[in-house]
Amino acid sequence: GESVGLHLPTLSVQEGDNSIINCAYSNSASDYFIWYKQESGKGPQFIIDIRSNMDKRQGQRVTVLLNKTVKHLSLQIAATQPGDSAVYFCAERNQAGTALIFGKGTTLSVSS
Amino acid sequence: DAGVTQSPTHLIKTRGQHVTLRCSPISGHKSVSWYQQVLGQGPQFIFQYYEKEERGRGNFPDRFSARQFPNYSSELNVNALLLGDSALYLCASSLEGLAGGGDTQYFGPGTRLTVL
């Protein structure tokens, strides 16, 4: 079946450190992935996406890496700030192309 | 530009009642999807609509239904509410839907439904 999971439920870092949030997916045919950030009481906020024909994509302070060999996705946040504290979800498009399949999320806590 | 808007923000209902949740997509977006997010978990797909037609349906009972209007706004209806329907209901909009090769979905703030 299709499922997306995250390796760690929580991650605590110091302000200024680099953060790495990991995600494993099970469907080797998945071709589109998205990272979302969700703050308490809000809807998920788009961070960055990547298609399966790419290994890496960079945004502002964020980088997504895709390793199709081991079906692994990671989100790197450079110079983490207190405002980055939130729950981070990875999601993959389902085979029918009609929905995103979400994992359970990683809670990132940034202390100053 | 306005993002995805949802109403109401919060809602309290009792078991057996029905509820209607509303969503307005980002201007220019033709696809709307609905997700249910139970506390502590990731969103789960309920429906996707594109150009007023249902494109996909998740593993939810027939008590859940939805529709999309000519202006691309959407309603999610839930009948015979159960305690387990308590959740954050999220609406996401995209230009044409995911089937086109990875069309980004942008989420609204959600409607918090509590069933007593």
XYZ file of C-alpha atoms in Angstrom:
228
model
C 0.000 0.000 0.000
C 0.947 3.621 0.014
C 2.302 5.114 3.182
C 4.659 7.819 4.192
C 6.385 7.889 7.528
C 8.889 9.967 9.406
C 11.831 8.587 11.292
C 11.590 10.729 14.421
C 8.522 12.207 16.080
C 10.492 15.036 17.687
C 13.676 16.982 17.001
C 15.183 19.587 19.305
C 17.884 21.972 18.086
C 19.577 25.182 19.145
C 18.986 28.416 17.286
C 21.481 28.754 14.471
C 22.019 25.011 14.052
C 21.150 23.191 10.872
C 18.159 20.840 11.132
C 17.559 17.652 9.187
C 14.131 16.060 9.146
C 13.834 12.633 7.570
C 11.028 10.792 5.871
C 10.735 7.290 4.421
C 8.167 6.386 1.801
C 7.038 2.957 0.676
C 5.826 3.390 -2.902
C 8.771 3.185 -5.282
C 6.555 4.516 -8.092
C 5.863 7.805 -6.290
C 6.891 10.714 -8.466
C 6.057 13.847 -6.480
C 6.795 14.842 -2.915
C 6.039 17.897 -0.792
C 7.178 19.185 2.589
C 4.722 21.154 4.710
C 5.133 23.096 7.949
C 2.203 23.254 10.339
C 2.104 25.627 13.270
C -0.292 25.113 16.128
C -3.868 25.960 15.172
C -3.037 26.570 11.511
C -3.249 24.694 8.253
C -0.170 23.132 6.627
C 2.043 25.654 4.884
C 3.865 24.672 1.688
C 7.656 24.686 2.057
C 9.147 22.960 -0.955
C 8.398 20.185 -3.415
C 10.437 17.829 -5.572
C 9.731 15.539 -8.487
C 11.238 12.099 -8.819
C 13.441 13.148 -11.742
C 15.441 15.308 -9.324
C 17.732 14.412 -6.413
C 17.938 17.802 -4.790
C 16.082 21.065 -4.753
C 16.902 24.228 -2.855
C 14.757 27.028 -1.568
C 15.331 29.842 0.836
C 17.208 28.245 3.794
C 15.700 24.851 2.913
C 16.934 21.958 0.840
C 15.064 18.772 -0.009
C 16.991 15.639 -0.880
C 15.443 12.618 -2.551
C 17.090 9.201 -2.530
C 14.968 6.928 -4.680
C 17.245 3.928 -4.131
C 16.312 3.696 -0.465
C 13.016 5.588 -0.759
C 14.123 8.355 1.551
C 13.332 12.051 1.633
C 14.909 14.690 3.844
C 14.372 18.354 4.593
C 17.369 20.413 5.633
C 16.817 23.778 7.294
C 19.855 26.022 7.509
C 20.441 28.347 10.463
C 17.293 27.222 12.241
C 15.322 29.987 13.928
C 12.720 29.920 16.729
C 10.086 30.698 14.107
C 10.857 27.376 12.473
C 9.361 25.561 15.464
C 6.405 23.588 14.128
C 5.324 20.148 12.979
C 6.806 19.141 9.630
C 5.073 16.696 7.306
C 6.300 15.032 4.184
C 3.678 13.935 1.677
C 3.696 11.949 -1.541
C 1.220 11.974 -4.373
C -0.833 8.807 -4.568
C -0.746 6.517 -7.593
C -4.042 7.819 -8.933
C -2.718 11.355 -8.831
C -5.682 12.545 -6.812
C -4.391 12.937 -3.276
C -1.428 13.554 -1.055
C -0.510 10.832 1.420
C 0.898 12.308 4.630
C 3.106 10.856 7.301
C 2.632 11.473 10.999
C 4.941 14.463 11.257
C 8.060 15.537 13.116
C 7.825 18.218 15.772
C 10.776 20.593 15.530
C 11.587 22.585 18.656
C 14.122 25.394 18.399
C 15.552 26.859 21.571
C 17.372 30.172 21.728
C -3.738 37.922 -2.729
C -6.091 35.980 -0.487
C -5.191 32.404 0.241
C -7.581 29.537 0.751
C -10.406 30.557 3.068
C -12.609 28.255 5.129
C -15.688 28.783 7.229
C -16.591 28.464 9.950
C -13.396 28.477 12.007
C -14.847 26.393 14.794
C -17.989 24.334 15.108
C -19.562 22.301 17.881
C -22.190 19.701 17.039
C -23.818 16.766 18.794
C -23.911 13.165 17.651
C -26.392 12.484 14.876
C -26.416 16.033 13.544
C -25.115 17.046 10.155
C -22.599 19.724 9.277
C -21.610 21.757 6.205
C -18.133 23.171 5.859
C -17.206 25.709 3.208
C -14.056 26.502 1.281
C -13.013 29.152 -1.215
C -9.891 28.352 -3.226
C -7.128 30.702 -4.262
C -8.247 32.872 -7.160
C -7.570 31.056 -10.432
C -7.381 27.614 -8.855
C -9.849 25.099 -10.225
C -9.237 22.137 -7.952
C -10.254 21.720 -4.328
C -9.386 18.843 -2.028
C -10.633 18.033 1.457
C -8.609 16.395 4.220
C -9.379 15.331 7.771
C -6.698 15.787 10.413
C -7.144 14.064 13.725
C -5.088 15.436 16.603
C -1.507 14.221 16.474
C -1.693 12.793 12.967
C -1.147 13.921 9.411
C -4.041 14.960 7.183
C -6.051 12.154 5.542
C -7.534 12.592 2.092
C -11.314 12.715 1.772
C -12.170 14.148 -1.675
C -10.728 15.945 -4.649
C -12.818 18.016 -7.050
C -11.774 19.557 -10.315
C -14.038 21.594 -12.572
C -17.027 20.587 -10.440
C -16.408 16.866 -10.854
C -15.192 14.407 -8.259
C -11.703 13.249 -9.199
C -10.888 11.157 -6.165
C -12.335 9.817 -2.958
C -10.526 8.560 0.118
C -11.513 5.792 2.481
C -14.369 7.575 4.212
C -17.986 6.408 4.699
C -20.882 7.614 2.578
C -21.846 9.977 5.377
C -19.217 12.246 3.873
C -20.095 14.064 0.671
C -18.907 17.146 -1.138
C -19.544 19.302 -4.138
C -17.867 22.070 -6.075
C -19.669 25.084 -7.443
C -19.199 26.971 -10.740
C -17.081 29.581 -8.939
C -14.832 26.685 -7.763
C -15.762 27.037 -4.103
C -16.664 23.834 -2.347
C -18.731 22.376 0.469
C -18.056 19.302 2.566
C -21.089 17.705 4.174
C -21.038 15.158 6.950
C -24.252 13.439 8.052
C -25.073 11.484 11.192
C -22.059 12.839 13.053
C -20.072 10.499 15.287
C -17.711 11.380 18.114
C -14.864 10.150 15.925
C -15.604 12.823 13.342
C -14.100 15.409 15.673
C -11.101 16.751 13.805
C -9.604 19.636 11.876
C -11.043 19.669 8.365
C -8.686 21.131 5.836
C -9.341 22.397 2.373
C -6.555 22.627 -0.191
C -6.619 24.268 -3.584
C -4.455 23.791 -6.633
C -4.443 25.019 -10.194
C -5.497 21.804 -11.865
C -5.114 19.002 -9.371
C -2.352 16.516 -8.700
C -2.842 14.331 -11.739
C -1.152 16.843 -13.978
C 2.264 15.897 -12.716
C 2.622 17.443 -9.331
C 0.455 20.480 -8.906
C 1.143 22.064 -5.523
C -1.723 22.030 -3.039
C -2.117 25.045 -0.770
C -4.049 24.591 2.441
C -6.502 26.788 4.247
C -6.559 27.321 8.023
C -9.117 24.564 8.547
C -12.392 24.186 10.408
C -12.170 22.696 13.870
C -15.173 20.387 14.337
C -16.028 19.085 17.786
C -18.740 16.441 18.113
C -20.199 15.993 21.584
